[in-house]
Coordinates of C-alpha atoms and ligand atoms in Angstrom, one line a residue:
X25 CA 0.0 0.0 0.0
X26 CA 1.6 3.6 -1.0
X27 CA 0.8 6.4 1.4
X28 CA -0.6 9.5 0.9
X29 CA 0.8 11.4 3.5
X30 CA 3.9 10.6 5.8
X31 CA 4.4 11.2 9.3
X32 CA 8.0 11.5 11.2
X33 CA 7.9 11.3 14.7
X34 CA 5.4 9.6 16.7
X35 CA 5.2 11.2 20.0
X36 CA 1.9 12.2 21.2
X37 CA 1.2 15.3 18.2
X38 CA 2.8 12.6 15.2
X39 CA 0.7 9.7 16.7
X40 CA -2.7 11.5 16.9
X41 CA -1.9 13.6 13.6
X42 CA -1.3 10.6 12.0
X43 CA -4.4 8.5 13.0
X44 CA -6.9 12.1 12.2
X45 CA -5.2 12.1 9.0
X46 CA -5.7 8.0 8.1
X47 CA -9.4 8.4 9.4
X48 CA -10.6 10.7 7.1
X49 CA -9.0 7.9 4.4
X50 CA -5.4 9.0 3.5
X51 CA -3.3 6.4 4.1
X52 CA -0.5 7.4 6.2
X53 CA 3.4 6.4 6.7
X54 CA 4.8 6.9 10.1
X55 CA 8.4 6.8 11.0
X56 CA 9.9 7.4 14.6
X57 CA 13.8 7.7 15.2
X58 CA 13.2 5.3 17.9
X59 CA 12.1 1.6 16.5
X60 CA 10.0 0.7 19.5
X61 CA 7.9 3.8 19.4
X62 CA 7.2 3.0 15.8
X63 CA 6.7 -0.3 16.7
X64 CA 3.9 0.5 19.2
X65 CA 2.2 2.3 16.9
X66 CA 2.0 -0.3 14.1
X67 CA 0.3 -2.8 16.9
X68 CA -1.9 -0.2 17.8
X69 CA -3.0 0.5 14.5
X70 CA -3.5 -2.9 13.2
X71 CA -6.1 -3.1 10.5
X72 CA -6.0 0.5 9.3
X73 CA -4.2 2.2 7.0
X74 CA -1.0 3.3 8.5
X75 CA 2.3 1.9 6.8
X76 CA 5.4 1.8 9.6
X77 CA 8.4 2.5 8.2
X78 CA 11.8 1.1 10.4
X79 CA 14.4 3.6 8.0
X80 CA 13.4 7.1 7.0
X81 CA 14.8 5.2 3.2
X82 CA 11.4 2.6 3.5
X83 CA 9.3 5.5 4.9
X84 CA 10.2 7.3 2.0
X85 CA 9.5 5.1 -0.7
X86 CA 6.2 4.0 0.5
X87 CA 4.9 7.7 -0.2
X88 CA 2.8 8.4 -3.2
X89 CA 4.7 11.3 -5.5
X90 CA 5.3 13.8 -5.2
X91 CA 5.6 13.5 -1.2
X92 CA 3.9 15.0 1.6
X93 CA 5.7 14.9 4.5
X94 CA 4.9 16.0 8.1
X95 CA 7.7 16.0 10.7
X96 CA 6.4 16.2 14.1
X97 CA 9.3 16.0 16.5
X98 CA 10.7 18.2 18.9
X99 CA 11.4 21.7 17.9
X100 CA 15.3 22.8 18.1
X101 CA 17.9 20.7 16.7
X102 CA 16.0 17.2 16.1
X103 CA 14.5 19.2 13.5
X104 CA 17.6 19.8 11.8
X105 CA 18.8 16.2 12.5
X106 CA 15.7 15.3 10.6
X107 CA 15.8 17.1 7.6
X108 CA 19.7 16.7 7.2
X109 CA 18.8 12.8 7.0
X110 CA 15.7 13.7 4.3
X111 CA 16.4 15.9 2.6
X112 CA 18.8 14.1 0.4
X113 CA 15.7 11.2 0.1
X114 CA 13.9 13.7 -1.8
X115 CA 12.7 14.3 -5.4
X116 CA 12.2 18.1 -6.6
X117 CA 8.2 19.2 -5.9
X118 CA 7.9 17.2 -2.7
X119 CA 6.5 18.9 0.5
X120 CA 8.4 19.0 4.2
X121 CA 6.1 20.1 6.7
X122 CA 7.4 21.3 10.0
X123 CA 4.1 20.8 12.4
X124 CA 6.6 21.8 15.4
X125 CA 6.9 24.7 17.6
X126 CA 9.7 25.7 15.7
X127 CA 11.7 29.4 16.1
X128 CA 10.2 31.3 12.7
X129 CA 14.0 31.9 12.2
X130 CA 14.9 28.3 11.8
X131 CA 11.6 28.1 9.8
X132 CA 12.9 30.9 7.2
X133 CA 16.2 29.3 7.1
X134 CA 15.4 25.5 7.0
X135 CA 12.7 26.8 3.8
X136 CA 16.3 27.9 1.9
X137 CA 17.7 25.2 2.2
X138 CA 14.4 23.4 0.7
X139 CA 14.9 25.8 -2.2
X140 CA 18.1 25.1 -2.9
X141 CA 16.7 21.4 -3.5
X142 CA 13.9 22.1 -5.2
X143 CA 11.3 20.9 -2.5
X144 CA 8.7 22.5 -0.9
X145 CA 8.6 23.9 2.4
X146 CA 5.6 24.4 5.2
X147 CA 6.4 26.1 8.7
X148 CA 2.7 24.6 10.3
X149 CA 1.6 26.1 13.3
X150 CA 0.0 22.9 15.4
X151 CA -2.2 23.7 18.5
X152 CA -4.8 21.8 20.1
X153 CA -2.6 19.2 22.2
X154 CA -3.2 15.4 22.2
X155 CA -7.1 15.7 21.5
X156 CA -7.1 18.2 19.4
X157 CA -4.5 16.4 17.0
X158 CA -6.1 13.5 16.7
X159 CA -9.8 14.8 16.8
X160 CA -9.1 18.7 15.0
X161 CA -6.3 20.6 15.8
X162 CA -6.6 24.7 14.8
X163 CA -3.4 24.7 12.1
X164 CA -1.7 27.7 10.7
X165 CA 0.4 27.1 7.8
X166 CA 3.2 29.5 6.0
X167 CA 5.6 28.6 3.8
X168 CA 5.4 27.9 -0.1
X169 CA 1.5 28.8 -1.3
X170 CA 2.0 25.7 -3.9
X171 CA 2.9 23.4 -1.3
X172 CA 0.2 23.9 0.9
X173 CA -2.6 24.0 -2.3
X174 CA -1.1 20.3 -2.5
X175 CA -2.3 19.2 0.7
X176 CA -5.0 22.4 1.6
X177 CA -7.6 19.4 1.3
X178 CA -6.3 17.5 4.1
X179 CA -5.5 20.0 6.3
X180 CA -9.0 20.8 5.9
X181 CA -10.2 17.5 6.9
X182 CA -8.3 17.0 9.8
X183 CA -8.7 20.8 11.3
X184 CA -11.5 21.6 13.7
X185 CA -14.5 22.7 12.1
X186 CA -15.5 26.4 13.5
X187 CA -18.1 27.9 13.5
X188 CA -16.9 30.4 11.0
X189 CA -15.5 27.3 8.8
X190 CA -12.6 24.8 8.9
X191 CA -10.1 25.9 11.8
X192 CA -6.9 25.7 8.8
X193 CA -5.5 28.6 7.3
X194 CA -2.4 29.5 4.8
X195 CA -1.2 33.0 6.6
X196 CA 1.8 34.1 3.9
X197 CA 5.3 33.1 2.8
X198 CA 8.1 32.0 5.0
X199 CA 7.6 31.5 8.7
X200 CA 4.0 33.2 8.7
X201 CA 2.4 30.1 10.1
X202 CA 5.1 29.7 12.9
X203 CA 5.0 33.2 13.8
X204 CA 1.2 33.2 14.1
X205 CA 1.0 29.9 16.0
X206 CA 3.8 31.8 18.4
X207 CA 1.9 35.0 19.3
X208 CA -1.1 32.5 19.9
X209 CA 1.0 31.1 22.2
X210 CA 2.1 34.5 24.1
X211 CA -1.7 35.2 24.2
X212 CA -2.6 31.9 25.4
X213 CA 0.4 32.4 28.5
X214 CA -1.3 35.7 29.0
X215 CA -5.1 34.2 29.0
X216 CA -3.9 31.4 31.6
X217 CA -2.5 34.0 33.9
X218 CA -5.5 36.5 34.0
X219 CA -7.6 33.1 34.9
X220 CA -5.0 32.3 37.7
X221 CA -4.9 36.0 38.9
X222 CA -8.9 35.4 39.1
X223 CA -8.8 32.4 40.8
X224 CA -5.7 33.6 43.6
X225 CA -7.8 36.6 43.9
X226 CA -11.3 34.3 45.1
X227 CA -9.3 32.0 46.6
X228 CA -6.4 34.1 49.1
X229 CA -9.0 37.2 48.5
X230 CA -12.4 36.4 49.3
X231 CA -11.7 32.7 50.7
X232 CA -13.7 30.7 48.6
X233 CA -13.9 26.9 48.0
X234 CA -12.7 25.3 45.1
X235 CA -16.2 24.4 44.3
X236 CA -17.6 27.8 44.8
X237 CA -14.7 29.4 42.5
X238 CA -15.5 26.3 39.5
X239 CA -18.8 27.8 39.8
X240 CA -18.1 31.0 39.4
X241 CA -15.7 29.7 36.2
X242 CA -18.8 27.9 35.0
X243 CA -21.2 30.5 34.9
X244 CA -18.6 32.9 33.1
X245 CA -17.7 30.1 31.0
X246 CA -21.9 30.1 29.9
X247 CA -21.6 33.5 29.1
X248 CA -19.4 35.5 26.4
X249 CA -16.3 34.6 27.7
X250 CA -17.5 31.4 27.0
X251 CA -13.6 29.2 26.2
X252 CA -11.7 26.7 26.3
X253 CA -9.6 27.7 28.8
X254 CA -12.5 28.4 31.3
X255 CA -14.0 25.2 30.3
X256 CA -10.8 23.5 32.2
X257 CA -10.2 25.5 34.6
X258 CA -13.9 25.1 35.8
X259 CA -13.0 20.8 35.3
X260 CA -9.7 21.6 37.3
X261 CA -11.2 23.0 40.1
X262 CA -13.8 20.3 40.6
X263 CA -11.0 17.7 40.3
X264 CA -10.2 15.9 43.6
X265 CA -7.2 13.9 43.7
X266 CA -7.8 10.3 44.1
X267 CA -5.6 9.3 46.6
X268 CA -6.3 12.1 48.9
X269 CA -9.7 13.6 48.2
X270 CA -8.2 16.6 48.4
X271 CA -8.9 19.2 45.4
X272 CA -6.2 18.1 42.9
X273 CA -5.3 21.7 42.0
X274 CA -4.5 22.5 45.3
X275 CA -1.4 19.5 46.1
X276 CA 0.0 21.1 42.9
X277 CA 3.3 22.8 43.1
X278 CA 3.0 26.4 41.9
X279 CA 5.3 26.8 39.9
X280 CA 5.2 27.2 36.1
X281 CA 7.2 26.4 33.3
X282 CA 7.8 28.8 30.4
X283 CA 9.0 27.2 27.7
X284 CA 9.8 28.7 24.3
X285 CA 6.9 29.8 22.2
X286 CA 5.8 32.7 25.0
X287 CA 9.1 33.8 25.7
X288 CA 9.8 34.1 22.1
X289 CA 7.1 36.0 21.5
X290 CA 8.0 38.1 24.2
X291 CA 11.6 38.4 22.7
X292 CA 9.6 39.2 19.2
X293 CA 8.0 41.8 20.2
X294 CA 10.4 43.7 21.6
X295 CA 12.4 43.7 18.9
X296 CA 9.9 45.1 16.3
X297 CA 9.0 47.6 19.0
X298 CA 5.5 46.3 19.5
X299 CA 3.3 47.1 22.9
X300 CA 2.7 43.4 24.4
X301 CA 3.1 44.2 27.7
X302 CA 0.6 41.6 29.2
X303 CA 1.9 39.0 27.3
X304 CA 5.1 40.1 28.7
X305 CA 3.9 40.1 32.3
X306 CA 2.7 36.5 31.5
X307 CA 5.9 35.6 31.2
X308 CA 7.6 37.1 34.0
X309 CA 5.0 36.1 36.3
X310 CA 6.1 32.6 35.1
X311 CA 10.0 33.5 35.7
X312 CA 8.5 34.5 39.6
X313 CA 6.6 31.6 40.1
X314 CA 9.7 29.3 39.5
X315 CA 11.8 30.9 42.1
X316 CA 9.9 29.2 44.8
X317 CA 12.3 28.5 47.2
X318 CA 12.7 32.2 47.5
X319 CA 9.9 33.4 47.5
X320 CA 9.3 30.9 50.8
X321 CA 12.2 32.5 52.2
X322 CA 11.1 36.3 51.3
X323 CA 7.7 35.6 52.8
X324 CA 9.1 35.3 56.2
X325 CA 11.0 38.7 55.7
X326 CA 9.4 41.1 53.2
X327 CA 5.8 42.3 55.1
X328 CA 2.7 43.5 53.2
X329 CA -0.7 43.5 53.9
X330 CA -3.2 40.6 54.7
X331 CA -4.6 39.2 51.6
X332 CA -8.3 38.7 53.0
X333 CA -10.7 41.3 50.8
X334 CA -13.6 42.9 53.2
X335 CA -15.6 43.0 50.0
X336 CA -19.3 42.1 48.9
X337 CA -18.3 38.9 48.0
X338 CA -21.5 39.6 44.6
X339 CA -20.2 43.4 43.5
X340 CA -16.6 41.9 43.5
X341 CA -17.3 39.3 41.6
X342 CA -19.1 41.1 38.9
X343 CA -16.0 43.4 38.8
X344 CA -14.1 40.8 38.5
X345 CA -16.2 39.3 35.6
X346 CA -15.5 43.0 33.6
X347 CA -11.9 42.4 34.6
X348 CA -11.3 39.0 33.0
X349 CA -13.1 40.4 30.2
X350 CA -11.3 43.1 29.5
X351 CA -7.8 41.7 30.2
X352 CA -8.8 38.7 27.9
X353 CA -9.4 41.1 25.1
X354 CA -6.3 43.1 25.7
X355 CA -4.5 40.2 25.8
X356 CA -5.9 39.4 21.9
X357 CA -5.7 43.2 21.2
X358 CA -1.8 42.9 22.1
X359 CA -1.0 39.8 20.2
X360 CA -2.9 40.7 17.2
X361 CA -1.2 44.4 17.0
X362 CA 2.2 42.4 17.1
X363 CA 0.7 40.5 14.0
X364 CA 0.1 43.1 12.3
X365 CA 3.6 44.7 12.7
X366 CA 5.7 41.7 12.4
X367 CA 3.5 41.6 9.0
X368 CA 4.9 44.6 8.4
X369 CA 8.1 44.0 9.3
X370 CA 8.6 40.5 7.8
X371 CA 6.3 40.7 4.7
X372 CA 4.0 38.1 6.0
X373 CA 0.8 40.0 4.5
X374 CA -1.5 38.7 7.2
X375 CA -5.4 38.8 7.1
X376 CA -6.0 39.2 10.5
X377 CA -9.9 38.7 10.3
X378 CA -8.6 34.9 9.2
X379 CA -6.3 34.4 11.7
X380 CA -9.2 34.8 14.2
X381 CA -11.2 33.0 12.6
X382 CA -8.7 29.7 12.5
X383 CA -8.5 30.3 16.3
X384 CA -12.0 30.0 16.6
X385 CA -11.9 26.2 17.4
X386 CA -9.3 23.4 18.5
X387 CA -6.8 26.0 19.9
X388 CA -5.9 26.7 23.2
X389 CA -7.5 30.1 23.2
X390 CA -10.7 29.2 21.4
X391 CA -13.3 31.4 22.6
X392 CA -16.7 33.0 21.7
X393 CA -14.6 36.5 22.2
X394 CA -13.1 35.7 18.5
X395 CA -16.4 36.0 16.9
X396 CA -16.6 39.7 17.3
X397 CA -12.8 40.1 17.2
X398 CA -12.9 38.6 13.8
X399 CA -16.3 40.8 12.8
X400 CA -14.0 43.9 14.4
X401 CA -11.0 43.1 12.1
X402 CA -12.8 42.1 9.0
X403 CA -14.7 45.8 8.9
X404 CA -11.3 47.4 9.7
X405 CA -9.0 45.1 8.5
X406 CA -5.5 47.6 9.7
X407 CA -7.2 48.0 12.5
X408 CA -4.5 49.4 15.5
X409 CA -5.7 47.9 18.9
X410 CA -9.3 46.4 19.1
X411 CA -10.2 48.4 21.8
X412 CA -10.8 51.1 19.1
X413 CA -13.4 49.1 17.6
X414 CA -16.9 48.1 18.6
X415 CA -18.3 46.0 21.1
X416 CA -14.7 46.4 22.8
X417 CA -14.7 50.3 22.7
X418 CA -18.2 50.2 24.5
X419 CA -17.3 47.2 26.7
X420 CA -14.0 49.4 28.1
X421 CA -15.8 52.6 28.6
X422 CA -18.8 50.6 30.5
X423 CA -16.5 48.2 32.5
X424 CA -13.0 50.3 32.9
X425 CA -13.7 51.2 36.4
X426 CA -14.6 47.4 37.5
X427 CA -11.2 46.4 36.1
X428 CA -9.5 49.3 38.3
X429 CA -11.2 48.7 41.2
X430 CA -10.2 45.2 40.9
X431 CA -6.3 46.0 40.4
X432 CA -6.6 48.3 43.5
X433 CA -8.0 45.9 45.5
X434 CA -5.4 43.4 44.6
X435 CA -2.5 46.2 45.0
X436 CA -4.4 47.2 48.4
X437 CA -4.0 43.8 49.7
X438 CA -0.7 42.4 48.8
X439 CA -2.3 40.3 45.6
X440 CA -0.3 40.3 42.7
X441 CA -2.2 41.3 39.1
X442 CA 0.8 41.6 37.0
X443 CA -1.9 40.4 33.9
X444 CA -5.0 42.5 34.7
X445 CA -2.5 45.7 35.9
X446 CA -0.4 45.7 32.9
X447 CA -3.8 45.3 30.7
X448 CA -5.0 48.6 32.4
X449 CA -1.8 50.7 32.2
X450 CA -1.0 49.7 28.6
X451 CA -4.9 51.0 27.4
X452 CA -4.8 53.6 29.9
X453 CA -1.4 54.5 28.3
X454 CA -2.6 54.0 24.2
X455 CA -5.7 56.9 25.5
X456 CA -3.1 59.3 26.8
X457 CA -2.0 61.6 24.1
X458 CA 0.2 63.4 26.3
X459 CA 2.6 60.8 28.0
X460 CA 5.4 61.9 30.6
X461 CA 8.2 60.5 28.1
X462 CA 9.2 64.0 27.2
X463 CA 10.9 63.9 30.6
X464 CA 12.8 60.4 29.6
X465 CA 13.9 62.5 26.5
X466 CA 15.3 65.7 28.2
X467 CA 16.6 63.0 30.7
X468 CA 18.4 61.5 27.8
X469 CA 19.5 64.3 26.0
X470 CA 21.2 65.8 29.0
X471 CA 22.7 62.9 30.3
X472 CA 23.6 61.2 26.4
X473 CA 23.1 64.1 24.4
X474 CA 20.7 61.8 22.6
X475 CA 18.5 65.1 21.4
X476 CA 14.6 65.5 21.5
X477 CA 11.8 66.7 19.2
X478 CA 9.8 70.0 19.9
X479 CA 6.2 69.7 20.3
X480 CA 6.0 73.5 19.1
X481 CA 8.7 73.5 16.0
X482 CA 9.9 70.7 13.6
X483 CA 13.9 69.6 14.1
X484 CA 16.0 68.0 16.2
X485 CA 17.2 69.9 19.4
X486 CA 20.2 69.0 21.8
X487 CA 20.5 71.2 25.1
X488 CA 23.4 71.9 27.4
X489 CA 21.6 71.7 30.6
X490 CA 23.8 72.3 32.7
X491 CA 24.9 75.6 31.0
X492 CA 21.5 77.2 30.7
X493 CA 20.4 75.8 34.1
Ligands
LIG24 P1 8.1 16.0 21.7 O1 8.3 17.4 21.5 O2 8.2 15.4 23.0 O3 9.3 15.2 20.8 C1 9.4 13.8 20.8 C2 9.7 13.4 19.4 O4 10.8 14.0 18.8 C3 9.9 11.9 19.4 O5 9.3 11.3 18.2 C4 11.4 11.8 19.3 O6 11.9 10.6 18.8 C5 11.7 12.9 18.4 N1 13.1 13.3 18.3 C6 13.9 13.9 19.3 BR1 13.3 14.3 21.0 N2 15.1 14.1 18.9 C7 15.2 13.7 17.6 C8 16.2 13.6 16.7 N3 17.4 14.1 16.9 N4 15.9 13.0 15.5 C9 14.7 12.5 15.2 N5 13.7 12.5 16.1 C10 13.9 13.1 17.3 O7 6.8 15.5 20.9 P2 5.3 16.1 20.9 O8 4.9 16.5 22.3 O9 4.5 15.2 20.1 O10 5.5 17.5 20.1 C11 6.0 17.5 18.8 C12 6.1 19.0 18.3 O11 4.8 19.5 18.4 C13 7.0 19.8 19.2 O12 7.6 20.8 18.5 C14 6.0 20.5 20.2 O13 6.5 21.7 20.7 C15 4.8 20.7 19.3 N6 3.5 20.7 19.9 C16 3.2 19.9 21.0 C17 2.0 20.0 21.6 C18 1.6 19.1 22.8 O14 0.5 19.3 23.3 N7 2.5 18.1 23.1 C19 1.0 20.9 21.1 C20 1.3 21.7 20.0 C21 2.5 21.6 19.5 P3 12.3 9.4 19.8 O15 11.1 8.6 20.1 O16 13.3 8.6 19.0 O17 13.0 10.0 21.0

């Protein structure tokens, strides 16, 4: 039996990719470094239409021409190992598709080097974990537009099926899809920390019960903010640990890992200069989190006040409600304003309307929020921060003061927001058309001679200070 589509490395994302991609009747080769993985997968797929291959040689000649290849390993230099070893096994017109968490600068440069050989080239932005793989992942493809017309049909197939349409999209040349699937990532790290600001502030705040704050999750979850991230974190707080009976999330050790899509993103933005400061936070608060043995230590010597809230436990929810809402949206507003510069920057030509529609389903940061993000975007497709556009202009002027009386309250008691804080300085700081940098220039020009602008003449001005003082 010749395949249709061939799989390389069969960890959790290869495994599941490849069994979505054989059930909607492509035959698939798989391939893993390791022989026993592959192995395991052949007795587990007995009777369907997956060919193992033990040599990336056999898994290569059992693919139909020209080839469609998806390498699902671990992002970094297995990548590299990868295509050094099949690359050479190729024929001019077949199709490498990196469905990794690759760096969109080792996507951009691993595509050369497809060039040079006359093969095709996808960086394929993958999210949706071990369920969404196998049952429709959101994908986000860049890379050669002939390359992913050849296998656009499958892609289809296997995505999640929004409700705006298949959750698949081709986003623009080079590392496009990698770059998008990145900045969903930094969104998603900046999503998961609002939530566990929310829940610290119920829980140490206002004292409530797991139960009581997975009801609170649920009910928001039913409303707009209806997600997929709610949706767990209502199931995680009504998990109890077997063993114990105790609730599962709280025998969990708090600390977080950062790995390096949010980071990078973080690192991205910086360097085209673009205003993610939530995304940012998202990350640091991570970086805090892991220092755990001192911050057991600092508690014992640092004071601050008591975390308990004196509030009515039903006005401070509500406020909190506003304050999810709008740091949510900030947190898309940020990421989707770095998408449209690194567009910019990188040539990408993103439609940004599309990207929120492929997040619309099987991605970590599904949510009913996208449908009006995407309506927003698609009316004013250049659209600077979505907070300029309605229902977000109308939600912010209705709801502001909930989210700042929320961030006090946290501040008042010793509760770190860096999420929800950093969401309301950054739109209080994009309103302000007069900003106290003017001071950070004359600051720079007298200490670096650096020079500043003049708000009442055009030019460049440099002071002596110190002379004229
Ligand atoms: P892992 O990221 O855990 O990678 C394991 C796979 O990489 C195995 O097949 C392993 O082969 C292979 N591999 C390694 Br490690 N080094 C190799 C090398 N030098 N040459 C050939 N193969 C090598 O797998 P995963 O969790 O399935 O994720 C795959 C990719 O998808 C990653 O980039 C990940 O970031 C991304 N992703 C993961 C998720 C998720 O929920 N897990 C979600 C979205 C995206 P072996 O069996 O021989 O060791």
């Amino acid at each position: 039996m010749k395949a249709q589509f061939g799989v390389i490395g069969l960890a959790v994302m290869g495994q599941n990719l490849a069994l979505n991609v054989e059930s909607k009747g492509h035959p698939v080769a798989a391939y893993n470094r390791t022989a026993d993985r592959t192995k395991a997968f052949a007795e587990r797929t007995q009777g369907r239409k997956v060919v193992p291959a033990y040599t990336l040689q056999e898994f290569v000649a059992t693919l139909e021409r020209p080839r469609a290849i998806l390498v699902m390993v671990k992002a970094g230099s297995p990548v590299d190992d990868v295509l050094a070893e099949l690359f050479p096994l190729l024929a001019p017109g077949d199709l490498v598709m990196d469905g990794g968490n690759s760096h969109y600068d080792d996507t951009d440069r691993r595509l050369k080097l497809a060039e040079e050989r006359g093969l095709l080239y996808l960086g394929v932005g993958i999210s949706g974990g071990e369920a969404g793989a196998l049952h429709g992942p959101a994908i986000m493809a860049g890379g050669h537009l002939e390359g992913y017309a050849r296998v656009k049909g499958i892609l289809t197939k296997i995505a999640a099926q929004g409700p705006e349409g298949p959750c698949c999209g081709y986003f623009g040349p080079g590392s496009a899809g990698h770059y998008v699937k990145m900045v969903h990532n930094g969104i998603e790290y900046a999503i998961m920390q609002t939530l566990a600001e929310a829940y610290d502030l119920m829980k140490r705040g206002l004292g409530m019960s797991p139960h009581e704050m997975a009801d609170v999750f649920g009910e928001w979850n039913r409303g707009e903010l209806g997600s997929y991230l709610l949706e767990i974190t209502e199931g995680i707080l009504r998990t109890r640990d077997p063993e114990t009976g105790a609730p599962l999330v709280e025998l969990i050790l708090d600390t977080a890992q950062q790995k390096g899509t949010g980071k990078w993103s973080t690192q991205s933005a910086l360097d085209i200069g673009a205003p993610a400061p939530t995304i940012a936070a998202a990350v640091f608060a991570r970086i805090v989190s892991a220092l755990k043995d001192e911050r057991v230590h600092a508690e014992k010597l640092i004071p601050g006040p008591e975390p308990h809230l004196a509030a009515d436990r039903a006005g401070f929810l509500a406020d909190l409600h506003h304050a999810v809402y709008l740091t949510a949206v900030s947190a898309y507003a940020q990421g989707l304003r770095q998408l449209r510069d690194a567009s910019q920057e990188r040539g990408y030509g993103l439609d940004l309307a599309e990207v929120a529609r492929v997040w619309m389903a099987g991605c970590i940061i599904r949510s009913k929020l996208l449908v009006p993000i995407r309506r927003a975007l698609t009316a004013q497709p250049d659209l600077p921060i979505l907070f300029l556009a309605e229902p977000f202009r109308s939600r912010w002027r209705d709801h502001h003061a909930s989210l700042r009386r929320i961030v006090a309250e946290a501040h008042r008691h010793g509760i770190p927001a860096p999420a929800m804080s950093s969401a309301l300085d950054f739109v209080d700081a994009y309103r302000t058309g007069r900003l106290p940098a003017n001071l950070i220039q004359a600051q720079r020009d007298w200490f670096g001679a650096h020079t500043y602008e003049r708000v009442d003449r055009p030019g460049t001005f440099h002071t002596e200070w110190e002379a004229i003082r």
